mmCIF file of C-alpha atoms in Angstrom:
data_model
loop_
_atom_site.group_PDB
_atom_site.id
_atom_site.type_symbol
_atom_site.label_atom_id
_atom_site.label_comp_id
_atom_site.label_asym_id
_atom_site.label_seq_id
_atom_site.Cartn_x
_atom_site.Cartn_y
_atom_site.Cartn_z
ATOM 1 C CA MET A 1 125.134 141.967 93.773
ATOM 2 C CA SER A 2 123.126 139.115 92.462
ATOM 3 C CA HIS A 3 123.031 139.590 88.239
ATOM 4 C CA THR A 4 119.765 138.169 88.941
ATOM 5 C CA SER A 5 117.719 140.711 90.950
ATOM 6 C CA PRO A 6 117.419 143.543 87.423
ATOM 7 C CA VAL A 7 115.265 146.890 87.271
ATOM 8 C CA ARG A 8 114.287 147.953 84.289
ATOM 9 C CA ALA A 9 116.409 150.890 83.207
ATOM 10 C CA PRO A 10 114.538 154.227 82.769
ATOM 11 C CA SER A 11 113.738 155.687 79.162
ATOM 12 C CA PRO A 12 116.729 157.325 77.913
ATOM 13 C CA GLU A 13 116.899 161.183 79.334
ATOM 14 C CA PRO A 14 119.714 163.675 79.343
ATOM 15 C CA ASP A 15 120.904 164.450 82.634
ATOM 16 C CA PRO A 16 121.585 167.843 83.114
ATOM 17 C CA SER A 17 124.036 167.267 86.380
ATOM 18 C CA PRO A 18 127.766 167.305 85.545
ATOM 19 C CA VAL A 19 128.033 163.421 87.957
ATOM 20 C CA PRO A 20 125.071 162.103 86.870
ATOM 21 C CA ASP A 21 123.817 159.771 88.791
ATOM 22 C CA ARG A 22 125.032 155.810 88.664
ATOM 23 C CA THR A 23 121.213 154.891 87.206
ATOM 24 C CA ASP A 24 121.376 157.129 84.466
ATOM 25 C CA ALA A 25 120.173 155.354 81.430
ATOM 26 C CA SER A 26 121.619 157.536 78.998
ATOM 27 C CA THR A 27 125.041 157.868 80.392
ATOM 28 C CA ALA A 28 125.205 154.066 80.262
ATOM 29 C CA VAL A 29 124.720 154.177 76.907
ATOM 30 C CA GLY A 30 126.670 156.242 75.389
ATOM 31 C CA VAL A 31 129.870 155.162 77.511
ATOM 32 C CA LEU A 32 128.707 151.139 76.183
ATOM 33 C CA ALA A 33 128.729 153.255 72.538
ATOM 34 C CA GLU A 34 132.579 154.221 73.469
ATOM 35 C CA ALA A 35 133.085 150.804 74.765
ATOM 36 C CA ASN A 36 132.315 148.819 71.723
ATOM 37 C CA ARG A 37 134.229 151.198 69.159
ATOM 38 C CA ALA A 38 137.268 151.237 71.565
ATOM 39 C CA HIS A 39 137.097 147.399 71.963
ATOM 40 C CA GLY A 40 135.099 145.905 68.792
ATOM 41 C CA LEU A 41 132.459 144.939 71.214
ATOM 42 C CA ARG A 42 128.419 144.725 69.950
ATOM 43 C CA PHE A 43 126.676 144.895 73.135
ATOM 44 C CA ARG A 44 123.077 146.436 74.028
ATOM 45 C CA LEU A 45 121.947 147.458 77.423
ATOM 46 C CA LEU A 46 118.907 145.709 78.632
ATOM 47 C CA ASP A 47 118.248 146.007 82.342
ATOM 48 C CA GLY A 48 119.723 147.521 85.253
ATOM 49 C CA LEU A 49 120.984 145.543 88.428
ATOM 50 C CA ARG A 50 120.370 146.759 91.904
ATOM 51 C CA GLY A 51 122.697 146.608 94.225
ATOM 52 C CA GLY A 52 125.972 148.949 95.318
ATOM 53 C CA PHE A 53 126.723 152.746 95.509
ATOM 54 C CA GLN A 54 129.758 153.286 94.017
ATOM 55 C CA SER A 55 129.050 152.438 90.181
ATOM 56 C CA GLY A 56 126.086 151.652 87.665
ATOM 57 C CA THR A 57 126.049 147.800 86.639
ATOM 58 C CA TRP A 58 124.015 147.497 83.378
ATOM 59 C CA LEU A 59 122.725 143.604 81.937
ATOM 60 C CA LEU A 60 123.977 143.644 78.506
ATOM 61 C CA GLY A 61 122.687 141.671 75.295
ATOM 62 C CA ASP A 62 123.582 140.591 72.252
ATOM 63 C CA PRO A 63 122.484 143.153 69.079
ATOM 64 C CA ASP A 64 120.908 140.856 67.172
ATOM 65 C CA GLU A 65 119.059 138.954 69.541
ATOM 66 C CA GLY A 66 115.437 140.063 70.805
ATOM 67 C CA PRO A 67 114.061 140.933 73.934
ATOM 68 C CA GLY A 68 113.337 137.910 76.619
ATOM 69 C CA ASP A 69 117.571 136.357 75.289
ATOM 70 C CA ALA A 70 119.995 135.923 77.751
ATOM 71 C CA PRO A 71 121.956 138.235 78.732
ATOM 72 C CA ARG A 72 125.745 138.162 78.170
ATOM 73 C CA ALA A 73 128.037 140.552 79.356
ATOM 74 C CA VAL A 74 127.490 143.177 82.512
ATOM 75 C CA LEU A 75 128.632 146.752 82.421
ATOM 76 C CA LYS A 76 129.855 148.551 85.736
ATOM 77 C CA TRP A 77 130.857 151.943 84.912
ATOM 78 C CA ALA A 78 131.564 154.838 87.756
ATOM 79 C CA PRO A 79 130.830 158.893 88.276
ATOM 80 C CA GLY A 80 134.258 159.910 88.913
ATOM 81 C CA ARG A 81 137.778 159.995 87.399
ATOM 82 C CA GLU A 82 138.862 159.073 90.772
ATOM 83 C CA SER A 83 138.774 155.155 90.393
ATOM 84 C CA SER A 84 140.145 155.257 86.711
ATOM 85 C CA GLU A 85 143.777 154.000 87.710
ATOM 86 C CA ARG A 86 141.930 150.954 90.228
ATOM 87 C CA ILE A 87 140.124 149.968 86.976
ATOM 88 C CA LEU A 88 142.533 150.098 84.901
ATOM 89 C CA ARG A 89 144.857 147.925 87.576
ATOM 90 C CA ALA A 90 142.112 145.490 88.692
ATOM 91 C CA ALA A 91 141.807 144.135 84.649
ATOM 92 C CA THR A 92 144.922 143.448 84.898
ATOM 93 C CA ALA A 93 145.519 141.863 87.947
ATOM 94 C CA VAL A 94 142.016 139.831 86.588
ATOM 95 C CA ARG A 95 143.482 138.146 84.149
ATOM 96 C CA LYS A 96 146.185 137.698 86.081
ATOM 97 C CA VAL A 97 143.736 135.677 88.845
ATOM 98 C CA ARG A 98 141.914 133.632 85.948
ATOM 99 C CA ALA A 99 145.091 132.452 84.539
ATOM 100 C CA ALA A 100 145.813 130.453 88.044
ATOM 101 C CA GLY A 101 142.377 129.123 88.221
ATOM 102 C CA TYR A 102 140.211 131.890 90.293
ATOM 103 C CA ARG A 103 136.707 131.950 89.915
ATOM 104 C CA THR A 104 136.150 135.285 88.521
ATOM 105 C CA PRO A 105 133.929 136.643 85.569
ATOM 106 C CA ALA A 106 136.567 137.527 82.792
ATOM 107 C CA TRP A 107 136.889 141.343 81.667
ATOM 108 C CA LEU A 108 136.530 141.579 78.232
ATOM 109 C CA ALA A 109 137.016 144.964 77.892
ATOM 110 C CA ALA A 110 138.447 148.357 80.370
ATOM 111 C CA GLY A 111 138.849 151.594 79.789
ATOM 112 C CA VAL A 112 138.027 155.537 80.774
ATOM 113 C CA SER A 113 135.136 157.073 78.532
ATOM 114 C CA GLY A 114 135.520 160.603 76.653
ATOM 115 C CA ASP A 115 133.604 162.290 79.679
ATOM 116 C CA GLY A 116 136.012 160.341 82.571
ATOM 117 C CA PHE A 117 133.617 157.937 83.797
ATOM 118 C CA PRO A 118 135.894 154.741 84.244
ATOM 119 C CA TYR A 119 134.266 151.385 83.128
ATOM 120 C CA HIS A 120 134.586 147.754 82.369
ATOM 121 C CA VAL A 121 132.566 144.962 80.714
ATOM 122 C CA GLN A 122 132.833 141.245 82.285
ATOM 123 C CA ARG A 123 131.115 138.343 81.348
ATOM 124 C CA PHE A 124 127.444 137.722 82.936
ATOM 125 C CA VAL A 125 127.358 134.907 85.367
ATOM 126 C CA PRO A 126 124.350 133.539 86.243
ATOM 127 C CA GLY A 127 123.986 132.859 89.402
ATOM 128 C CA HIS A 128 122.452 133.647 93.007
ATOM 129 C CA SER A 129 124.074 135.033 96.264
ATOM 130 C CA ALA A 130 123.506 133.283 99.662
ATOM 131 C CA PRO A 131 121.574 135.327 102.235
ATOM 132 C CA ALA A 132 123.317 134.011 105.516
ATOM 133 C CA LEU A 133 126.485 132.453 106.511
ATOM 134 C CA THR A 134 125.243 129.255 108.036
ATOM 135 C CA ALA A 135 127.697 125.930 107.929
ATOM 136 C CA ASP A 136 126.718 124.313 104.866
ATOM 137 C CA ILE A 137 127.455 128.217 102.928
ATOM 138 C CA ALA A 138 131.107 128.923 105.096
ATOM 139 C CA GLY A 139 131.946 125.087 103.932
ATOM 140 C CA ARG A 140 131.418 126.428 100.338
ATOM 141 C CA LEU A 141 132.790 129.251 100.627
ATOM 142 C CA VAL A 142 136.487 128.731 102.280
ATOM 143 C CA PRO A 143 137.939 126.555 99.378
ATOM 144 C CA LEU A 144 137.449 129.430 97.380
ATOM 145 C CA LEU A 145 138.571 131.641 99.556
ATOM 146 C CA GLU A 146 142.026 129.007 100.144
ATOM 147 C CA SER A 147 142.439 129.747 96.127
ATOM 148 C CA GLN A 148 143.738 133.009 97.464
ATOM 149 C CA ARG A 149 146.993 131.572 99.078
ATOM 150 C CA GLY A 150 150.209 133.244 97.177
ATOM 151 C CA LEU A 151 148.538 134.504 94.328
ATOM 152 C CA ASP A 152 149.590 138.180 94.284
ATOM 153 C CA ALA A 153 147.364 139.725 92.559
ATOM 154 C CA ASP A 154 148.908 143.096 92.474
ATOM 155 C CA PRO A 155 151.671 144.108 95.139
ATOM 156 C CA GLY A 156 151.073 147.617 94.869
ATOM 157 C CA HIS A 157 147.577 147.609 96.467
ATOM 158 C CA CYS A 158 148.261 145.869 99.983
ATOM 159 C CA TRP A 159 145.349 145.218 101.890
ATOM 160 C CA SER A 160 147.509 143.998 104.975
ATOM 161 C CA ARG A 161 149.144 147.390 104.770
ATOM 162 C CA TYR A 162 146.114 149.731 104.796
ATOM 163 C CA VAL A 163 144.736 147.416 107.671
ATOM 164 C CA GLN A 164 147.579 148.865 110.040
ATOM 165 C CA ASP A 165 147.871 151.974 109.221
ATOM 166 C CA GLN A 166 144.166 152.818 109.513
ATOM 167 C CA LEU A 167 144.200 151.035 112.768
ATOM 168 C CA ALA A 168 147.680 153.026 113.551
ATOM 169 C CA GLY A 169 145.399 155.988 113.393
ATOM 170 C CA GLY A 170 144.061 156.792 109.759
ATOM 171 C CA GLY A 171 141.053 156.364 110.354
ATOM 172 C CA ASP A 172 140.735 158.520 113.773
ATOM 173 C CA GLY A 173 138.170 161.267 112.791
ATOM 174 C CA ALA A 174 135.739 158.533 111.640
ATOM 175 C CA ARG A 175 136.245 156.936 114.593
ATOM 176 C CA ARG A 176 135.605 160.104 116.820
ATOM 177 C CA ALA A 177 132.372 160.873 114.373
ATOM 178 C CA LEU A 178 130.800 157.368 115.102
ATOM 179 C CA ALA A 179 131.442 156.729 118.516
ATOM 180 C CA ALA A 180 129.990 160.779 118.938
ATOM 181 C CA SER A 181 126.749 158.799 117.590
ATOM 182 C CA GLY A 182 125.332 157.442 120.265
ATOM 183 C CA ALA A 183 126.010 155.170 122.973
ATOM 184 C CA ARG A 184 125.295 151.852 121.671
ATOM 185 C CA ALA A 185 128.298 153.247 119.194
ATOM 186 C CA ARG A 186 130.545 154.033 122.037
ATOM 187 C CA GLU A 187 130.224 150.564 123.452
ATOM 188 C CA PHE A 188 130.761 149.312 119.858
ATOM 189 C CA VAL A 189 134.049 151.370 119.255
ATOM 190 C CA ALA A 190 135.116 149.910 122.636
ATOM 191 C CA ALA A 191 135.069 146.856 121.730
ATOM 192 C CA LEU A 192 137.093 147.437 118.489
ATOM 193 C CA ASP A 193 139.831 149.579 120.894
ATOM 194 C CA ALA A 194 139.614 145.831 122.686
ATOM 195 C CA LEU A 195 139.824 143.605 120.030
ATOM 196 C CA VAL A 196 142.742 146.216 118.544
ATOM 197 C CA THR A 197 144.749 146.195 121.771
ATOM 198 C CA ALA A 198 144.521 142.682 122.468
ATOM 199 C CA SER A 199 146.153 142.080 118.589
ATOM 200 C CA ASP A 200 148.813 144.593 119.323
ATOM 201 C CA GLY A 201 152.146 143.289 117.708
ATOM 202 C CA ALA A 202 150.748 140.991 114.957
ATOM 203 C CA GLU A 203 151.932 141.624 111.613
ATOM 204 C CA LEU A 204 150.257 141.485 108.426
ATOM 205 C CA PRO A 205 151.659 139.010 106.139
ATOM 206 C CA ALA A 206 151.588 140.239 102.365
ATOM 207 C CA GLY A 207 151.057 137.510 99.155
ATOM 208 C CA ASP A 208 147.841 136.539 98.854
ATOM 209 C CA LEU A 209 145.144 137.343 96.454
ATOM 210 C CA VAL A 210 142.691 139.844 98.380
ATOM 211 C CA HIS A 211 139.045 140.296 96.982
ATOM 212 C CA GLY A 212 138.536 143.133 99.373
ATOM 213 C CA ASP A 213 134.987 142.996 99.833
ATOM 214 C CA PHE A 214 134.353 139.832 99.941
ATOM 215 C CA ARG A 215 130.250 139.586 101.314
ATOM 216 C CA LEU A 216 127.734 137.110 100.173
ATOM 217 C CA GLY A 217 126.178 139.691 98.001
ATOM 218 C CA ASN A 218 129.118 139.758 96.153
ATOM 219 C CA VAL A 219 129.835 135.778 95.158
ATOM 220 C CA LEU A 220 127.093 134.608 93.237
ATOM 221 C CA PHE A 221 126.655 130.433 93.414
ATOM 222 C CA SER A 222 125.960 128.025 89.896
ATOM 223 C CA PRO A 223 122.529 125.954 89.874
ATOM 224 C CA GLU A 224 125.125 123.445 91.037
ATOM 225 C CA ARG A 225 125.968 125.794 94.158
ATOM 226 C CA VAL A 226 129.318 126.284 92.946
ATOM 227 C CA PRO A 227 130.889 130.104 94.105
ATOM 228 C CA THR A 228 132.415 132.715 92.170
ATOM 229 C CA ALA A 229 133.316 135.770 92.780
ATOM 230 C CA VAL A 230 132.385 138.854 91.392
ATOM 231 C CA ASP A 231 132.696 142.281 91.947
ATOM 232 C CA VAL A 232 136.311 142.545 92.351
ATOM 233 C CA GLU A 233 137.481 146.105 91.656
ATOM 234 C CA ALA A 234 138.973 146.221 94.554
ATOM 235 C CA LEU A 235 141.243 143.216 94.499
ATOM 236 C CA GLY A 236 144.769 143.720 95.627
ATOM 237 C CA SER A 237 147.704 141.889 97.699
ATOM 238 C CA GLY A 238 147.640 141.364 101.674
ATOM 239 C CA THR A 239 146.822 138.632 103.334
ATOM 240 C CA ARG A 240 143.102 135.917 102.596
ATOM 241 C CA ALA A 241 142.632 136.986 106.386
ATOM 242 C CA TYR A 242 140.987 140.141 105.744
ATOM 243 C CA ASP A 243 138.162 138.552 103.803
ATOM 244 C CA TYR A 244 137.482 135.972 106.171
ATOM 245 C CA ALA A 245 136.420 138.832 108.732
ATOM 246 C CA THR A 246 134.540 140.333 105.908
ATOM 247 C CA LEU A 247 132.197 137.753 105.777
ATOM 248 C CA LEU A 248 132.429 137.918 109.382
ATOM 249 C CA THR A 249 130.388 141.202 109.726
ATOM 250 C CA GLU A 250 128.035 139.863 107.202
ATOM 251 C CA ASP A 251 124.340 140.476 108.582
ATOM 252 C CA THR A 252 122.887 136.676 109.233
ATOM 253 C CA VAL A 253 125.597 134.170 110.807
ATOM 254 C CA ASP A 254 124.365 131.304 112.316
ATOM 255 C CA PRO A 255 126.822 130.094 114.594
ATOM 256 C CA ALA A 256 127.905 127.246 113.059
ATOM 257 C CA GLY A 257 129.178 129.390 110.149
ATOM 258 C CA TRP A 258 130.409 131.617 112.047
ATOM 259 C CA GLU A 259 132.883 128.995 113.344
ATOM 260 C CA VAL A 260 133.495 127.684 110.335
ATOM 261 C CA VAL A 261 134.506 130.755 108.868
ATOM 262 C CA ARG A 262 136.505 131.945 111.663
ATOM 263 C CA THR A 263 138.819 128.504 112.272
ATOM 264 C CA ALA A 264 139.372 128.902 108.713
ATOM 265 C CA GLY A 265 140.425 132.455 108.922
ATOM 266 C CA GLU A 266 142.191 131.683 112.230
ATOM 267 C CA ARG A 267 144.331 129.221 110.439
ATOM 268 C CA VAL A 268 145.294 131.921 107.430
ATOM 269 C CA ALA A 269 147.922 133.469 110.020
ATOM 270 C CA GLY A 270 146.606 133.217 113.590
ATOM 271 C CA PRO A 271 144.124 134.610 116.144
ATOM 272 C CA ALA A 272 145.354 138.342 116.305
ATOM 273 C CA VAL A 273 145.817 138.590 112.721
ATOM 274 C CA LEU A 274 141.699 137.623 111.935
ATOM 275 C CA ALA A 275 141.031 140.160 115.124
ATOM 276 C CA ARG A 276 142.898 143.079 113.403
ATOM 277 C CA CYS A 277 141.247 142.512 110.117
ATOM 278 C CA PHE A 278 137.796 142.576 111.990
ATOM 279 C CA ALA A 279 138.012 145.790 113.594
ATOM 280 C CA LEU A 280 139.186 147.612 110.532
ATOM 281 C CA VAL A 281 136.307 145.868 108.569
ATOM 282 C CA ALA A 282 133.900 146.033 111.032
ATOM 283 C CA PHE A 283 134.235 149.230 111.982
ATOM 284 C CA GLU A 284 134.342 150.899 108.423
ATOM 285 C CA LEU A 285 131.159 149.281 107.784
ATOM 286 C CA ALA A 286 129.578 151.018 110.571
ATOM 287 C CA ASP A 287 130.958 154.047 109.759
ATOM 288 C CA PHE A 288 129.705 153.285 105.741
ATOM 289 C CA VAL A 289 126.088 152.418 107.573
ATOM 290 C CA ARG A 290 126.543 155.860 109.594
ATOM 291 C CA LEU A 291 126.446 157.992 106.603
ATOM 292 C CA ARG A 292 124.512 155.869 104.163
ATOM 293 C CA ASP A 293 121.855 154.309 105.959
ATOM 294 C CA PRO A 294 121.881 155.783 109.685
ATOM 295 C CA GLY A 295 118.614 154.247 110.660
ATOM 296 C CA ARG A 296 120.103 150.694 110.133
ATOM 297 C CA LEU A 297 122.739 151.636 112.655
ATOM 298 C CA SER A 298 121.228 150.666 115.644
ATOM 299 C CA VAL A 299 120.159 146.862 114.339
ATOM 300 C CA LEU A 300 123.979 146.799 113.115
ATOM 301 C CA LEU A 301 126.188 147.618 116.019
ATOM 302 C CA GLY A 302 124.943 145.011 118.313
ATOM 303 C CA PRO A 303 125.763 142.211 116.637
ATOM 304 C CA LEU A 304 129.182 143.490 115.073
ATOM 305 C CA THR A 305 130.023 144.263 119.187
ATOM 306 C CA ASP A 306 129.371 141.480 120.335
ATOM 307 C CA ARG A 307 131.223 139.391 117.621
ATOM 308 C CA ALA A 308 134.037 141.873 118.195
ATOM 309 C CA ARG A 309 134.574 140.746 121.912
ATOM 310 C CA ALA A 310 134.087 137.035 121.228
ATOM 311 C CA LEU A 311 137.095 137.417 118.706
ATOM 312 C CA THR A 312 138.807 139.135 122.206
ATOM 313 C CA THR A 313 138.671 136.126 124.330
#
């Protein structure tokens, strides 16, 4: 998600549904008013931001400034209590990793509104996301990923354990549903099965910071081309190889960029660990697209199948 692609907020209108859409401006106004009161802040709602399925994202400005002034912060809120604990835990983890030098925006507040909507307010960071994983972009991202080494953000939320549990059968129902969606999907699932079998027995280490969704859209580059990780609500513990694997599932990856990320990712804990992380990330991406944007699935499966086979050898 880039902070440079705003869409104008619609005129606030009451939403009759019990769980409002994440783009509902009137709900965002209410959540912000509660956050301002609870945390001693003074922000006003500016524009909505494109991107993301799970939460509403809004630019915030100072109340005494006029139209056109630069945004100062970002509000994110989710339309359901189920992510409340995760957001509150993430607020603590963000303070920890920032104190250790990790490049991610400061969180100014986090809480749950009276209607049960978890929210957080973070500093606005200007920048843009990269459209493709080139060798240059990969080379700039590797130092950021390597800064996650040993930075155990939240041992109670372990991505390594999640990967192993899912590959051991935790996602079998979704796997069968994906395989049933067509011949290309069955070929993709078979390639992932081969990758998992080839990496069987690999132990995934813990103790690193794991972003949990380290995609190009969740990294902003400053004018000096320095990367900052955003959308870190899912951060936890595990192996940073998971985030390297996530980068390898990008839509546009040139061969040189692939080699930079693959080499660095395999250096973390060996090829088998990167392979197992890729198998799960690629599967969950494909299954998400199957459910949310099925027309895109046929375009996605071919490259992901080829990449799974490349990691098997």
